Amino acid sequence: MKYPFDKTQAQEVLEKKRKALGRGLSYAEKILFLHQAGNGIDRTPLRGKEQMSMIPDRVAMQDATAQMAMLQFIQVGRHQTAVPATIHCDHLLRAREGAEADLKNALTTNREVYEFLSSAAGRYGIGFWGPGSGIIHQVLFENYAIPGAMMIGTDSHTPNAGGMGMIAMGVGGADAAEVMAGLPWETTMPKIVGVSLRGRLHGWASAKDIIFEMLRRFTVKGGTGKIFEYFGDGAENLSATQKATITNMGA
């Protein structure tokens, strides 16, 4: 099912899932099931145990990992990507002397890489954000994050886009290449952990304090194989950028 969803079709899929599970669905589950690949749409994988095949709405790549991903994709022989994709040149740009000097050095040092990625992007209809155009996870948040959608990115900070109410996950270059080639993205059906937030942040408290408390309780490895779904009036009182801080640091 491609985004944006046909409302009637989406309702039918979700109702079928509710009946199969005998309960209501969380927001994260709705996104997962609406992106489940066609052959498995009648099957509901067990959380944390069984594989799930999904069709993301978008693929994003940073310049360091995009090189191999594009080389793999080119071997497929497609004329364009199966889903919208973008390349962001930010990782090879090193901060040393200042914005202007660092950009100049990057353009010289990485000229061959940038030329390859730019030409490949143009050839296959992929969006290209050149050096100096911004940090990938912030560009994604401001330009491509859509509530209810699903995006995979070859950058560990891709979950930053979760602040806009979408599922955004960091993956390897091979995963990105496969999805661009039209294959489903396969991963273990994640466990869903509900986090109730109440009230408002006060004084010096910030969104970082929320995720710091989560890290204290679950450790830095506690989110592996899980989706943390925040709800309650406390979640409603957070801005999109505050939510992005939580989803980014909680990945």
Coordinates of C-alpha atoms in Angstrom, one line a residue:
M1 CA 0.0 0.0 0.0
K2 CA 1.6 3.3 -1.1
Y3 CA 1.4 6.6 0.8
P4 CA -0.9 8.5 0.8
F5 CA -3.3 5.6 1.6
D6 CA -6.7 5.1 0.2
K7 CA -8.8 5.8 3.3
T8 CA -11.3 3.0 2.6
Q9 CA -8.6 0.4 1.9
A10 CA -6.6 1.5 5.0
Q11 CA -9.7 1.1 7.2
E12 CA -10.3 -2.4 5.8
V13 CA -6.7 -3.5 6.5
L14 CA -6.7 -2.1 10.1
E15 CA -10.1 -3.7 10.8
K16 CA -8.8 -7.0 9.6
K17 CA -5.8 -6.7 11.9
R18 CA -8.1 -5.7 14.9
K19 CA -10.2 -8.8 14.4
A20 CA -7.1 -11.1 14.0
L21 CA -5.6 -9.7 17.2
G22 CA -8.8 -9.4 19.1
R23 CA -8.0 -5.9 20.4
G24 CA -7.4 -2.3 19.3
L25 CA -4.2 -1.1 17.6
S26 CA -1.6 1.4 18.8
Y27 CA -0.6 4.2 16.5
A28 CA 2.8 2.5 15.7
E29 CA 1.0 -0.7 14.8
K30 CA -1.3 1.0 12.4
I31 CA 1.7 2.5 10.5
L32 CA 3.5 -0.9 10.5
F33 CA 0.4 -2.8 9.2
L34 CA -0.4 -0.2 6.6
H35 CA 3.1 -0.7 5.2
Q36 CA 3.1 -4.5 5.3
A37 CA 4.0 -6.1 2.0
G38 CA 1.2 -7.5 0.0
N39 CA 1.9 -11.2 0.4
G40 CA 1.9 -10.9 4.2
I41 CA -1.0 -8.6 4.7
D42 CA -3.2 -11.4 5.9
R43 CA -0.5 -12.5 8.4
T44 CA 0.2 -10.8 11.7
P45 CA 3.8 -11.5 12.9
L46 CA 4.5 -12.0 16.6
R47 CA 6.1 -9.0 18.2
G48 CA 9.8 -9.5 18.8
K49 CA 9.8 -13.0 17.2
E50 CA 8.8 -13.2 13.6
Q51 CA 10.0 -11.4 10.5
M52 CA 7.8 -8.7 8.9
S53 CA 8.1 -7.4 5.3
M54 CA 7.3 -3.8 4.7
I55 CA 7.3 -1.3 1.9
P56 CA 8.6 2.1 3.1
D57 CA 7.5 5.3 1.5
R58 CA 10.9 6.8 1.2
V59 CA 14.7 6.1 1.3
A60 CA 17.3 8.6 2.5
M61 CA 21.1 8.1 2.2
Q62 CA 24.1 10.1 3.5
D63 CA 27.1 10.4 1.3
A64 CA 29.4 7.9 3.0
T65 CA 26.9 5.0 2.8
A66 CA 25.2 6.1 -0.4
Q67 CA 28.2 5.2 -2.5
M68 CA 27.9 1.4 -2.0
A69 CA 24.1 1.6 -1.9
M70 CA 24.0 3.3 -5.3
L71 CA 26.6 0.9 -6.8
Q72 CA 24.4 -2.0 -5.6
F73 CA 21.2 -0.4 -6.9
I74 CA 22.7 0.3 -10.3
Q75 CA 23.4 -3.4 -10.8
V76 CA 19.7 -4.1 -10.6
G77 CA 19.1 -2.4 -14.0
R78 CA 16.1 -0.2 -13.1
H79 CA 15.6 3.1 -14.8
Q80 CA 14.5 4.8 -11.5
T81 CA 13.9 3.9 -7.9
A82 CA 10.8 2.1 -6.8
V83 CA 10.2 4.6 -4.0
P84 CA 11.3 8.3 -3.7
A85 CA 14.9 8.6 -2.5
T86 CA 17.4 11.3 -1.6
I87 CA 21.1 11.6 -1.1
H88 CA 22.5 14.1 1.4
C89 CA 26.2 15.1 1.4
D90 CA 27.0 15.9 5.0
H91 CA 29.1 13.1 6.5
L92 CA 32.2 13.7 4.5
L93 CA 32.3 17.4 5.3
R94 CA 34.6 17.7 8.3
A95 CA 34.3 20.6 10.8
R96 CA 37.8 22.0 11.3
E97 CA 38.5 25.6 10.4
G98 CA 35.1 27.2 9.8
A99 CA 32.1 26.8 7.4
E100 CA 33.6 28.4 4.3
A101 CA 37.0 26.8 4.6
D102 CA 35.6 23.4 5.5
L103 CA 33.2 23.4 2.6
K104 CA 36.0 24.3 0.2
N105 CA 38.2 21.5 1.5
A106 CA 35.4 19.0 1.3
L107 CA 34.6 19.9 -2.3
T108 CA 38.3 19.4 -3.2
T109 CA 38.9 16.2 -1.2
N110 CA 35.6 14.5 -2.1
R111 CA 35.1 15.8 -5.6
E112 CA 35.0 12.3 -7.2
V113 CA 32.5 11.1 -4.7
Y114 CA 30.2 14.1 -5.0
E115 CA 30.3 13.9 -8.8
F116 CA 29.4 10.2 -8.8
L117 CA 26.5 10.7 -6.3
S118 CA 25.3 13.8 -8.2
S119 CA 25.3 12.1 -11.6
A120 CA 23.8 8.8 -10.2
A121 CA 21.1 10.8 -8.5
G122 CA 20.2 12.7 -11.7
R123 CA 20.3 9.5 -13.7
Y124 CA 17.8 7.6 -11.5
G125 CA 15.5 10.4 -10.3
I126 CA 16.9 10.7 -6.8
G127 CA 16.9 14.0 -4.9
F128 CA 20.4 15.4 -4.4
W129 CA 21.3 17.6 -1.5
G130 CA 24.9 18.7 -2.1
P131 CA 27.6 19.7 0.4
G132 CA 26.6 22.6 2.6
S133 CA 22.9 22.0 2.1
G134 CA 22.3 20.8 5.7
I135 CA 22.6 17.8 8.1
I136 CA 20.7 14.9 6.8
H137 CA 18.4 14.2 9.8
Q138 CA 17.4 17.8 10.0
V139 CA 16.8 18.1 6.3
L140 CA 14.6 15.0 6.4
F141 CA 12.6 16.4 9.4
E142 CA 11.9 19.7 7.7
N143 CA 11.3 18.5 4.2
Y144 CA 10.2 14.8 4.1
A145 CA 8.7 13.9 7.5
I146 CA 5.0 13.0 7.1
P147 CA 2.7 11.8 9.9
G148 CA 1.7 8.1 9.4
A149 CA 4.4 7.5 6.8
M150 CA 7.5 5.2 6.9
M151 CA 11.0 6.1 6.0
I152 CA 14.3 4.2 6.2
G153 CA 17.7 6.0 6.0
T154 CA 21.3 5.0 6.0
D155 CA 22.0 7.3 8.9
S156 CA 21.7 6.5 12.6
H157 CA 19.8 9.7 13.3
T158 CA 17.0 8.9 10.8
P159 CA 14.6 8.4 13.8
N160 CA 14.7 12.2 14.3
A161 CA 11.8 12.3 11.8
G162 CA 9.8 10.3 14.3
G163 CA 9.1 13.7 15.9
M164 CA 6.6 14.3 13.1
G165 CA 4.6 11.2 13.9
M166 CA 6.1 8.8 11.4
I167 CA 8.2 5.6 11.7
A168 CA 11.7 6.4 10.6
M169 CA 14.5 3.9 11.1
G170 CA 18.3 3.8 10.4
V171 CA 19.3 0.9 8.2
G172 CA 22.4 -0.4 6.2
G173 CA 23.2 0.5 2.6
A174 CA 22.0 -3.0 1.4
D175 CA 18.6 -2.4 2.9
A176 CA 18.3 0.9 1.1
A177 CA 19.4 -0.5 -2.2
E178 CA 16.9 -3.4 -2.0
V179 CA 14.0 -1.0 -1.2
M180 CA 15.0 1.3 -4.1
A181 CA 15.0 -1.8 -6.3
G182 CA 11.5 -2.7 -5.4
L183 CA 12.1 -5.3 -2.7
P184 CA 10.4 -5.2 0.7
W185 CA 12.3 -4.2 3.8
E186 CA 12.5 -7.1 6.2
T187 CA 12.9 -6.8 10.0
T188 CA 11.7 -8.5 13.1
M189 CA 8.2 -7.3 14.1
P190 CA 9.2 -4.8 16.9
K191 CA 7.8 -4.9 20.4
I192 CA 5.7 -1.8 21.2
V193 CA 6.4 -0.1 24.5
G194 CA 3.9 2.5 25.6
V195 CA 5.2 5.5 27.5
S196 CA 2.7 7.7 29.3
L197 CA 3.7 11.4 29.7
R198 CA 1.7 13.6 32.0
G199 CA 1.6 17.3 32.5
R200 CA 4.1 19.9 31.1
L201 CA 7.9 20.5 31.3
H202 CA 8.7 23.1 33.9
G203 CA 11.6 25.4 34.6
W204 CA 14.9 24.2 33.2
A205 CA 13.5 20.8 32.2
S206 CA 13.7 19.9 28.5
A207 CA 12.8 17.1 26.1
K208 CA 16.3 15.8 26.7
D209 CA 15.4 15.1 30.3
I210 CA 12.6 12.9 29.2
I211 CA 14.9 10.7 27.1
F212 CA 17.6 10.8 29.7
E213 CA 15.1 9.2 32.1
M214 CA 14.2 6.6 29.5
L215 CA 17.9 5.8 29.1
R216 CA 18.3 5.5 32.8
R217 CA 15.5 3.0 33.0
F218 CA 16.1 1.0 29.9
T219 CA 19.9 1.6 29.2
V220 CA 21.3 2.6 25.8
K221 CA 20.5 -0.9 24.5
G222 CA 17.0 -1.0 25.8
G223 CA 15.4 0.2 22.6
T224 CA 16.8 -2.6 20.4
G225 CA 13.9 -4.3 18.7
K226 CA 11.3 -2.0 20.1
I227 CA 9.3 1.1 19.3
F228 CA 8.6 3.5 22.1
E229 CA 5.2 5.1 21.6
Y230 CA 4.6 8.2 23.8
F231 CA 1.0 9.2 24.7
G232 CA -1.0 11.2 27.1
D233 CA -1.4 15.0 27.7
G234 CA 2.3 15.3 28.3
A235 CA 3.0 14.1 24.7
E236 CA 0.4 16.5 23.4
N237 CA 2.2 19.4 25.1
L238 CA 5.5 18.8 23.4
S239 CA 6.4 20.5 20.2
A240 CA 7.5 18.6 17.0
T241 CA 11.1 19.5 17.6
Q242 CA 10.9 18.3 21.2
K243 CA 9.5 15.1 20.1
A244 CA 12.2 14.8 17.5
T245 CA 14.8 15.1 20.2
I246 CA 13.2 12.2 22.1
T247 CA 12.9 9.9 19.0
N248 CA 16.4 10.8 17.8
M249 CA 18.1 10.1 21.1
G250 CA 16.0 7.1 21.8
A251 CA 16.9 5.1 18.7

